[in-house]
Amino acid sequence: MVDKLFDAVVVGASAIGSRTAKLIEDNRYNTLLIEEHKKIGLPSKCTGLVSYRLLKLLPNLPKKIIINQIGLARFFSPNGNCFELESKNPVYVIDRIALDKFLFNETKNNVEIKTGERFESFRQMNNCVKIKTNKSIYCSKILIGVDGANSLVREQTKLDYPKSVLFGLQTTTKGKFNPESVEIWFGSSIA
């Protein structure tokens, strides 16, 4: 039995999922946001480096979410050579967990939300997309998967995974670094 009919169901309440749900709801479409984790932002699976455009998209973003401003990237090749790239616009280091929580909190007053509920499958019906979670069944005009790199929504829609993928490892280390730059190291001896 279907619990409720929605105009849109968004799977994944990360920054993009929450923002997408809010934009849809702002246009007066009945929206459901489903997040498998009970705590928003955890576990954090994404870097905290973002474009200067973030402040244009979110002019009311609390300043405490921005930890630092970067203007220089240093790229190290496997043989130790380095080149630097200076940015015309700032790149921000943000508290990614705080960003997820901020966008979720902006969304929660207008969008129906289910946390601790895991997307399992969907099936296209004549008049809706039937969406099954571990707790319920919903119908929607559209289904939007914002559920990460290993998206179950993408997998079940049979969309191809990108043919060329670059894998990376991010870590935080102690040392003497220029706080206005970021370092990117390439090569199998590092990664």
PDB file of C-alpha atoms in Angstrom:
ATOM      1  CA  MET A   1       0.000   0.000   0.000  1.00  0.00           C
ATOM      2  CA  VAL A   2       1.314   3.478  -0.912  1.00  0.00           C
ATOM      3  CA  ASP A   3       1.603   5.983   1.965  1.00  0.00           C
ATOM      4  CA  LYS A   4       1.323   9.219  -0.006  1.00  0.00           C
ATOM      5  CA  LEU A   5       1.671  10.713  -3.500  1.00  0.00           C
ATOM      6  CA  PHE A   6       4.425  13.321  -4.034  1.00  0.00           C
ATOM      7  CA  ASP A   7       5.427  15.526  -6.936  1.00  0.00           C
ATOM      8  CA  ALA A   8       9.096  14.723  -6.234  1.00  0.00           C
ATOM      9  CA  VAL A   9      11.072  12.354  -4.034  1.00  0.00           C
ATOM     10  CA  VAL A  10      14.728  13.194  -3.402  1.00  0.00           C
ATOM     11  CA  VAL A  11      16.965  10.418  -2.100  1.00  0.00           C
ATOM     12  CA  GLY A  12      19.935  11.736  -0.091  1.00  0.00           C
ATOM     13  CA  ALA A  13      19.993  14.701   2.311  1.00  0.00           C
ATOM     14  CA  SER A  14      23.528  15.889   1.687  1.00  0.00           C
ATOM     15  CA  ALA A  15      24.088  19.525   0.712  1.00  0.00           C
ATOM     16  CA  ILE A  16      22.863  18.923  -2.847  1.00  0.00           C
ATOM     17  CA  GLY A  17      19.929  16.716  -1.856  1.00  0.00           C
ATOM     18  CA  SER A  18      18.631  19.178   0.722  1.00  0.00           C
ATOM     19  CA  ARG A  19      19.113  22.138  -1.612  1.00  0.00           C
ATOM     20  CA  THR A  20      17.364  20.317  -4.473  1.00  0.00           C
ATOM     21  CA  ALA A  21      14.393  19.413  -2.273  1.00  0.00           C
ATOM     22  CA  LYS A  22      14.084  23.017  -1.061  1.00  0.00           C
ATOM     23  CA  LEU A  23      14.199  24.462  -4.588  1.00  0.00           C
ATOM     24  CA  ILE A  24      11.485  22.061  -5.735  1.00  0.00           C
ATOM     25  CA  GLU A  25       9.306  22.790  -2.706  1.00  0.00           C
ATOM     26  CA  ASP A  26       9.860  26.559  -3.119  1.00  0.00           C
ATOM     27  CA  ASN A  27       8.097  26.171  -6.467  1.00  0.00           C
ATOM     28  CA  ARG A  28       5.122  24.691  -4.618  1.00  0.00           C
ATOM     29  CA  TYR A  29       5.650  21.060  -5.477  1.00  0.00           C
ATOM     30  CA  ASN A  30       4.936  18.502  -2.774  1.00  0.00           C
ATOM     31  CA  THR A  31       8.373  17.057  -1.966  1.00  0.00           C
ATOM     32  CA  LEU A  32       9.747  14.204   0.142  1.00  0.00           C
ATOM     33  CA  LEU A  33      13.427  14.015   1.173  1.00  0.00           C
ATOM     34  CA  ILE A  34      14.682  10.576   2.234  1.00  0.00           C
ATOM     35  CA  GLU A  35      17.983  10.122   4.125  1.00  0.00           C
ATOM     36  CA  GLU A  36      19.260   6.749   5.284  1.00  0.00           C
ATOM     37  CA  HIS A  37      21.265   8.172   8.200  1.00  0.00           C
ATOM     38  CA  LYS A  38      19.633   9.579  11.318  1.00  0.00           C
ATOM     39  CA  LYS A  39      22.260  12.314  11.761  1.00  0.00           C
ATOM     40  CA  ILE A  40      22.603  14.781   8.901  1.00  0.00           C
ATOM     41  CA  GLY A  41      26.159  15.294   7.628  1.00  0.00           C
ATOM     42  CA  LEU A  42      27.468  12.059   9.101  1.00  0.00           C
ATOM     43  CA  PRO A  43      29.356  10.215   7.936  1.00  0.00           C
ATOM     44  CA  SER A  44      31.037  13.005   5.978  1.00  0.00           C
ATOM     45  CA  LYS A  45      32.061  11.648   2.590  1.00  0.00           C
ATOM     46  CA  CYS A  46      33.078  14.758   0.728  1.00  0.00           C
ATOM     47  CA  THR A  47      35.830  17.316   0.781  1.00  0.00           C
ATOM     48  CA  GLY A  48      35.388  20.782   2.188  1.00  0.00           C
ATOM     49  CA  LEU A  49      36.861  22.698  -0.776  1.00  0.00           C
ATOM     50  CA  VAL A  50      34.274  24.756  -2.651  1.00  0.00           C
ATOM     51  CA  SER A  51      34.136  27.531  -5.225  1.00  0.00           C
ATOM     52  CA  TYR A  52      33.665  31.210  -4.433  1.00  0.00           C
ATOM     53  CA  ARG A  53      30.258  30.783  -6.081  1.00  0.00           C
ATOM     54  CA  LEU A  54      28.997  29.192  -2.873  1.00  0.00           C
ATOM     55  CA  LEU A  55      28.404  32.639  -1.370  1.00  0.00           C
ATOM     56  CA  LYS A  56      26.518  33.738  -4.482  1.00  0.00           C
ATOM     57  CA  LEU A  57      24.270  30.672  -4.254  1.00  0.00           C
ATOM     58  CA  LEU A  58      23.868  30.948  -0.479  1.00  0.00           C
ATOM     59  CA  PRO A  59      24.171  34.610   0.519  1.00  0.00           C
ATOM     60  CA  ASN A  60      22.799  33.848   4.009  1.00  0.00           C
ATOM     61  CA  LEU A  61      25.441  31.165   4.711  1.00  0.00           C
ATOM     62  CA  PRO A  62      26.732  31.589   8.281  1.00  0.00           C
ATOM     63  CA  LYS A  63      30.321  32.847   8.215  1.00  0.00           C
ATOM     64  CA  LYS A  64      31.387  30.195  10.759  1.00  0.00           C
ATOM     65  CA  ILE A  65      30.930  27.502   8.085  1.00  0.00           C
ATOM     66  CA  ILE A  66      33.850  28.972   6.122  1.00  0.00           C
ATOM     67  CA  ILE A  67      37.028  27.823   7.865  1.00  0.00           C
ATOM     68  CA  ASN A  68      39.625  29.287   5.507  1.00  0.00           C
ATOM     69  CA  GLN A  69      40.153  30.938   2.145  1.00  0.00           C
ATOM     70  CA  ILE A  70      42.600  29.452  -0.379  1.00  0.00           C
ATOM     71  CA  GLY A  71      44.198  31.309  -3.278  1.00  0.00           C
ATOM     72  CA  LEU A  72      46.899  28.878  -4.407  1.00  0.00           C
ATOM     73  CA  ALA A  73      47.052  25.201  -5.390  1.00  0.00           C
ATOM     74  CA  ARG A  74      50.362  23.329  -5.493  1.00  0.00           C
ATOM     75  CA  PHE A  75      50.442  20.202  -7.685  1.00  0.00           C
ATOM     76  CA  PHE A  76      53.206  17.648  -7.059  1.00  0.00           C
ATOM     77  CA  SER A  77      54.000  15.089  -9.782  1.00  0.00           C
ATOM     78  CA  PRO A  78      55.250  11.558  -8.991  1.00  0.00           C
ATOM     79  CA  ASN A  79      58.858  12.638  -9.708  1.00  0.00           C
ATOM     80  CA  GLY A  80      58.644  15.510  -7.198  1.00  0.00           C
ATOM     81  CA  ASN A  81      58.184  18.388  -9.643  1.00  0.00           C
ATOM     82  CA  CYS A  82      55.763  21.045  -8.507  1.00  0.00           C
ATOM     83  CA  PHE A  83      53.769  23.689 -10.280  1.00  0.00           C
ATOM     84  CA  GLU A  84      51.511  26.275  -8.724  1.00  0.00           C
ATOM     85  CA  LEU A  85      48.198  27.625  -9.874  1.00  0.00           C
ATOM     86  CA  GLU A  86      46.926  30.875  -8.438  1.00  0.00           C
ATOM     87  CA  SER A  87      43.187  31.415  -8.365  1.00  0.00           C
ATOM     88  CA  LYS A  88      41.591  34.676  -9.510  1.00  0.00           C
ATOM     89  CA  ASN A  89      38.741  33.986  -7.108  1.00  0.00           C
ATOM     90  CA  PRO A  90      38.947  32.462  -3.643  1.00  0.00           C
ATOM     91  CA  VAL A  91      38.377  28.807  -2.941  1.00  0.00           C
ATOM     92  CA  TYR A  92      36.826  28.219   0.452  1.00  0.00           C
ATOM     93  CA  VAL A  93      37.615  25.517   2.956  1.00  0.00           C
ATOM     94  CA  ILE A  94      34.323  24.807   4.654  1.00  0.00           C
ATOM     95  CA  ASP A  95      33.017  22.704   7.487  1.00  0.00           C
ATOM     96  CA  ARG A  96      31.196  20.236   5.242  1.00  0.00           C
ATOM     97  CA  ILE A  97      29.182  18.688   8.046  1.00  0.00           C
ATOM     98  CA  ALA A  98      27.995  22.149   9.130  1.00  0.00           C
ATOM     99  CA  LEU A  99      27.071  22.989   5.508  1.00  0.00           C
ATOM    100  CA  ASP A 100      24.973  19.818   5.213  1.00  0.00           C
ATOM    101  CA  LYS A 101      23.214  20.638   8.502  1.00  0.00           C
ATOM    102  CA  PHE A 102      22.617  24.273   7.511  1.00  0.00           C
ATOM    103  CA  LEU A 103      21.007  23.338   4.174  1.00  0.00           C
ATOM    104  CA  PHE A 104      18.987  20.562   5.807  1.00  0.00           C
ATOM    105  CA  ASN A 105      17.688  22.980   8.461  1.00  0.00           C
ATOM    106  CA  GLU A 106      16.662  25.447   5.737  1.00  0.00           C
ATOM    107  CA  THR A 107      14.728  22.636   4.087  1.00  0.00           C
ATOM    108  CA  LYS A 108      13.045  20.910   6.993  1.00  0.00           C
ATOM    109  CA  ASN A 109      10.280  23.452   7.558  1.00  0.00           C
ATOM    110  CA  ASN A 110       8.847  23.115   4.052  1.00  0.00           C
ATOM    111  CA  VAL A 111       9.688  19.594   2.882  1.00  0.00           C
ATOM    112  CA  GLU A 112       8.481  16.301   4.285  1.00  0.00           C
ATOM    113  CA  ILE A 113      11.564  14.457   5.563  1.00  0.00           C
ATOM    114  CA  LYS A 114      12.274  10.875   6.491  1.00  0.00           C
ATOM    115  CA  THR A 115      15.622  10.277   8.228  1.00  0.00           C
ATOM    116  CA  GLY A 116      16.838   6.837   9.204  1.00  0.00           C
ATOM    117  CA  GLU A 117      14.970   5.513   6.175  1.00  0.00           C
ATOM    118  CA  ARG A 118      16.890   3.733   3.427  1.00  0.00           C
ATOM    119  CA  PHE A 119      15.925   3.744  -0.254  1.00  0.00           C
ATOM    120  CA  GLU A 120      15.677   0.165  -1.541  1.00  0.00           C
ATOM    121  CA  SER A 121      14.103   0.174  -4.995  1.00  0.00           C
ATOM    122  CA  PHE A 122      11.731   1.826  -7.414  1.00  0.00           C
ATOM    123  CA  ARG A 123       9.410   0.743 -10.162  1.00  0.00           C
ATOM    124  CA  GLN A 124       7.823   2.821 -12.911  1.00  0.00           C
ATOM    125  CA  MET A 125       4.055   2.532 -12.806  1.00  0.00           C
ATOM    126  CA  ASN A 126       1.489   3.996 -15.217  1.00  0.00           C
ATOM    127  CA  ASN A 127       0.850   7.138 -13.199  1.00  0.00           C
ATOM    128  CA  CYS A 128       3.847   7.366 -10.852  1.00  0.00           C
ATOM    129  CA  VAL A 129       7.206   6.061  -9.737  1.00  0.00           C
ATOM    130  CA  LYS A 130       6.659   3.603  -6.884  1.00  0.00           C
ATOM    131  CA  ILE A 131       9.506   4.017  -4.374  1.00  0.00           C
ATOM    132  CA  LYS A 132      10.213   1.391  -1.727  1.00  0.00           C
ATOM    133  CA  THR A 133      12.245   2.104   1.399  1.00  0.00           C
ATOM    134  CA  ASN A 134      13.015  -0.093   4.374  1.00  0.00           C
ATOM    135  CA  LYS A 135      10.003   1.476   6.123  1.00  0.00           C
ATOM    136  CA  SER A 136       7.397   2.466   3.555  1.00  0.00           C
ATOM    137  CA  ILE A 137       6.276   2.792  -0.051  1.00  0.00           C
ATOM    138  CA  TYR A 138       5.749   6.162  -1.772  1.00  0.00           C
ATOM    139  CA  CYS A 139       4.557   7.284  -5.183  1.00  0.00           C
ATOM    140  CA  SER A 140       5.994  10.281  -6.973  1.00  0.00           C
ATOM    141  CA  LYS A 141       5.937  11.946 -10.364  1.00  0.00           C
ATOM    142  CA  ILE A 142       9.747  12.046 -10.340  1.00  0.00           C
ATOM    143  CA  LEU A 143      12.579  10.399  -8.401  1.00  0.00           C
ATOM    144  CA  ILE A 144      15.868  12.253  -7.916  1.00  0.00           C
ATOM    145  CA  GLY A 145      18.897  10.303  -6.752  1.00  0.00           C
ATOM    146  CA  VAL A 146      21.417  12.389  -4.817  1.00  0.00           C
ATOM    147  CA  ASP A 147      22.675   9.403  -2.890  1.00  0.00           C
ATOM    148  CA  GLY A 148      26.400   9.594  -3.539  1.00  0.00           C
ATOM    149  CA  ALA A 149      29.060   8.013  -5.674  1.00  0.00           C
ATOM    150  CA  ASN A 150      27.666   4.509  -5.139  1.00  0.00           C
ATOM    151  CA  SER A 151      24.105   5.608  -5.828  1.00  0.00           C
ATOM    152  CA  LEU A 152      21.472   2.900  -5.591  1.00  0.00           C
ATOM    153  CA  VAL A 153      19.150   5.098  -7.642  1.00  0.00           C
ATOM    154  CA  ARG A 154      21.755   5.345 -10.445  1.00  0.00           C
ATOM    155  CA  GLU A 155      22.434   1.621 -10.255  1.00  0.00           C
ATOM    156  CA  GLN A 156      18.754   0.721 -10.525  1.00  0.00           C
ATOM    157  CA  THR A 157      18.136   3.109 -13.407  1.00  0.00           C
ATOM    158  CA  LYS A 158      20.969   1.295 -15.211  1.00  0.00           C
ATOM    159  CA  LEU A 159      22.757   4.578 -15.902  1.00  0.00           C
ATOM    160  CA  ASP A 160      26.370   3.933 -16.845  1.00  0.00           C
ATOM    161  CA  TYR A 161      29.085   4.667 -14.330  1.00  0.00           C
ATOM    162  CA  PRO A 162      31.600   7.120 -15.850  1.00  0.00           C
ATOM    163  CA  LYS A 163      34.179   5.306 -17.982  1.00  0.00           C
ATOM    164  CA  SER A 164      37.145   7.252 -16.642  1.00  0.00           C
ATOM    165  CA  VAL A 165      37.236   7.783 -12.911  1.00  0.00           C
ATOM    166  CA  LEU A 166      40.009   9.382 -10.908  1.00  0.00           C
ATOM    167  CA  PHE A 167      40.303   8.058  -7.398  1.00  0.00           C
ATOM    168  CA  GLY A 168      41.741  10.244  -4.707  1.00  0.00           C
ATOM    169  CA  LEU A 169      42.549  10.139  -1.048  1.00  0.00           C
ATOM    170  CA  GLN A 170      42.121  13.093   1.250  1.00  0.00           C
ATOM    171  CA  THR A 171      43.841  13.307   4.589  1.00  0.00           C
ATOM    172  CA  THR A 172      44.612  15.849   7.244  1.00  0.00           C
ATOM    173  CA  THR A 173      48.212  15.980   8.447  1.00  0.00           C
ATOM    174  CA  LYS A 174      50.162  18.022  10.926  1.00  0.00           C
ATOM    175  CA  GLY A 175      53.057  20.072   9.648  1.00  0.00           C
ATOM    176  CA  LYS A 176      54.118  23.515   8.533  1.00  0.00           C
ATOM    177  CA  PHE A 177      51.948  24.457   5.587  1.00  0.00           C
ATOM    178  CA  ASN A 178      50.933  27.685   3.954  1.00  0.00           C
ATOM    179  CA  PRO A 179      47.364  28.243   5.245  1.00  0.00           C
ATOM    180  CA  GLU A 180      46.456  30.029   1.999  1.00  0.00           C
ATOM    181  CA  SER A 181      47.271  27.077  -0.273  1.00  0.00           C
ATOM    182  CA  VAL A 182      46.260  23.499  -0.880  1.00  0.00           C
ATOM    183  CA  GLU A 183      48.613  20.694  -1.936  1.00  0.00           C
ATOM    184  CA  ILE A 184      47.687  17.942  -4.364  1.00  0.00           C
ATOM    185  CA  TRP A 185      50.089  15.004  -4.706  1.00  0.00           C
ATOM    186  CA  PHE A 186      50.031  12.485  -7.571  1.00  0.00           C
ATOM    187  CA  GLY A 187      51.662   9.067  -7.926  1.00  0.00           C
ATOM    188  CA  SER A 188      51.448   5.509  -6.613  1.00  0.00           C
ATOM    189  CA  SER A 189      54.128   6.086  -3.947  1.00  0.00           C
ATOM    190  CA  ILE A 190      51.755   8.570  -2.270  1.00  0.00           C
ATOM    191  CA  ALA A 191      48.336   7.135  -3.060  1.00  0.00           C
TER     192      ALA A 191
END
